[in-house]
XYZ file of C-alpha atoms in Angstrom:
161
model
C -0.187 -0.141 0.008
C 2.809 2.367 0.620
C 4.130 2.126 -3.030
C 0.495 2.717 -4.492
C 0.283 5.810 -2.061
C 3.608 7.166 -3.321
C 2.785 6.602 -6.926
C -0.531 8.044 -6.673
C 1.200 11.321 -5.059
C 3.512 11.406 -7.827
C 0.572 11.031 -10.580
C -1.189 13.920 -8.781
C 1.779 15.933 -8.566
C 2.281 15.415 -12.592
C -1.355 16.101 -13.183
C -1.310 19.287 -10.908
C 1.809 20.416 -12.710
C 0.361 19.974 -16.376
C -2.885 21.620 -15.050
C -0.770 24.584 -13.799
C 1.329 24.784 -17.015
C -1.660 24.932 -19.289
C -3.487 27.543 -17.479
C -0.640 30.179 -16.886
C -1.248 32.850 -19.497
C 2.245 33.304 -20.633
C 2.575 29.555 -21.566
C -0.671 29.190 -22.788
C -0.315 32.015 -25.452
C 3.105 31.305 -26.478
C 2.684 27.499 -26.676
C -0.721 27.255 -27.800
C 0.235 24.936 -30.917
C 1.098 22.332 -28.298
C -2.546 21.575 -28.035
C -2.393 20.009 -31.689
C 0.811 18.286 -31.454
C -0.384 14.897 -31.033
C -2.895 14.995 -33.587
C -0.474 16.715 -36.175
C 2.324 14.070 -35.405
C -0.038 11.302 -35.815
C -1.392 12.599 -39.325
C 2.307 13.724 -40.472
C 3.699 10.365 -39.777
C 0.579 8.683 -41.493
C 1.230 11.022 -44.447
C 4.784 10.116 -44.637
C 4.288 6.414 -44.470
C 1.687 6.719 -47.148
C 4.106 8.722 -49.265
C 6.723 6.018 -48.661
C 4.328 3.183 -49.607
C 3.392 5.310 -52.726
C 7.109 5.697 -53.780
C 7.909 1.976 -53.253
C 4.853 0.996 -54.949
C 3.595 3.500 -57.529
C 0.099 3.755 -58.054
C -2.257 6.518 -58.579
C -4.415 5.395 -55.748
C -1.356 5.180 -53.303
C -0.146 8.995 -54.335
C -3.745 10.206 -54.037
C -4.006 8.653 -50.493
C -0.749 10.350 -49.577
C -1.882 13.686 -50.714
C -4.975 13.284 -48.878
C -3.123 12.514 -45.650
C -0.778 15.537 -46.224
C -3.870 17.594 -46.878
C -5.480 16.562 -43.463
C -1.981 17.260 -41.840
C -1.939 20.787 -43.308
C -5.356 21.373 -41.809
C -3.970 20.562 -38.384
C -0.638 22.641 -39.024
C 0.334 24.528 -41.985
C 3.902 22.532 -41.418
C 1.854 19.270 -42.860
C 2.332 20.686 -46.556
C 6.151 19.277 -45.894
C 4.800 15.619 -46.167
C 3.479 16.675 -49.664
C 6.659 18.407 -50.542
C 8.892 15.490 -49.435
C 7.005 12.873 -51.428
C 7.170 15.070 -54.231
C 10.912 15.797 -53.914
C 11.641 12.097 -54.136
C 9.369 11.597 -56.870
C 11.412 14.442 -58.911
C 14.534 13.009 -58.000
C 13.631 9.500 -59.369
C 12.573 11.154 -62.755
C 16.064 13.303 -62.874
C 17.948 10.136 -62.319
C 15.667 8.384 -64.585
C 14.813 5.547 -62.448
C 11.177 6.232 -63.158
C 9.533 7.016 -66.478
C 7.953 10.344 -67.133
C 4.374 9.294 -67.237
C 4.486 7.334 -64.049
C 6.286 10.338 -62.142
C 3.769 12.694 -63.785
C 0.970 10.560 -62.723
C 2.141 10.185 -59.106
C 3.058 14.060 -58.860
C -0.632 14.922 -60.360
C -2.451 12.493 -57.912
C -0.547 13.790 -55.013
C -1.282 17.396 -55.517
C -4.791 16.406 -56.237
C -5.168 14.543 -52.899
C -3.560 17.317 -51.208
C -5.793 20.383 -52.786
C -9.176 17.975 -52.212
C -8.296 18.092 -48.310
C -6.741 21.366 -48.144
C -7.802 23.401 -51.132
C -11.151 24.755 -49.517
C -9.428 25.953 -46.691
C -6.697 27.822 -48.798
C -9.483 29.254 -50.688
C -11.694 30.428 -47.714
C -8.459 32.089 -46.111
C -7.163 33.500 -49.610
C -3.718 32.451 -48.771
C -1.253 29.514 -47.742
C -1.541 30.191 -43.928
C -2.854 32.627 -41.361
C -0.049 32.119 -38.824
C 2.239 34.929 -38.110
C 5.304 32.963 -38.543
C 4.553 31.645 -41.815
C 3.301 34.889 -43.211
C 6.704 36.320 -42.152
C 8.580 33.320 -43.840
C 6.518 33.938 -47.093
C 6.815 37.609 -47.179
C 10.639 37.331 -47.273
C 10.673 34.725 -50.354
C 12.353 36.677 -53.167
C 9.587 35.215 -55.412
C 6.705 36.999 -53.457
C 5.046 39.535 -55.767
C 4.125 41.943 -53.038
C 7.633 41.998 -52.091
C 8.851 42.506 -55.474
C 6.621 45.494 -55.984
C 7.795 47.181 -52.840
C 11.328 46.663 -53.639
C 11.276 48.065 -57.137
C 10.590 44.989 -59.192
C 8.643 45.192 -62.341
C 5.665 47.161 -61.917
C 6.876 48.476 -58.385
C 5.297 51.077 -56.427
C 7.146 54.205 -56.525
C 6.763 57.133 -53.848
């Protein structure tokens, strides 16, 4: 009974610490993404697994499933788009090294993109951009191919004041 009592105390202490950390205002505002971490890791791992399976046994259906899973991962957190990008990069690498025929690679990439946009496309259309997250917007705004950035930096059709 003494061991049970001690374990129960440690469980309560751990639970109390978890509750305390989740309700502290600074922790709650700076780590709000932690709430979705478990689900994100699940769907990201699933998307990567399906991507590996699609590359190992390329069929349109497998690439479609990998794209759908990556789209769901994106819906949980915008970084989920990296699963589709990773799978697509491997396919492009296989095409460049001529291990795959062009028609197989094109079919796989198309199915991957269709699957991704079936899941993530409606949300992207609704918000009118790739992400609403401040960090993602800062990264996208610093990209050299960003049309708004080119306009502000004196590129073609630049805004002059």
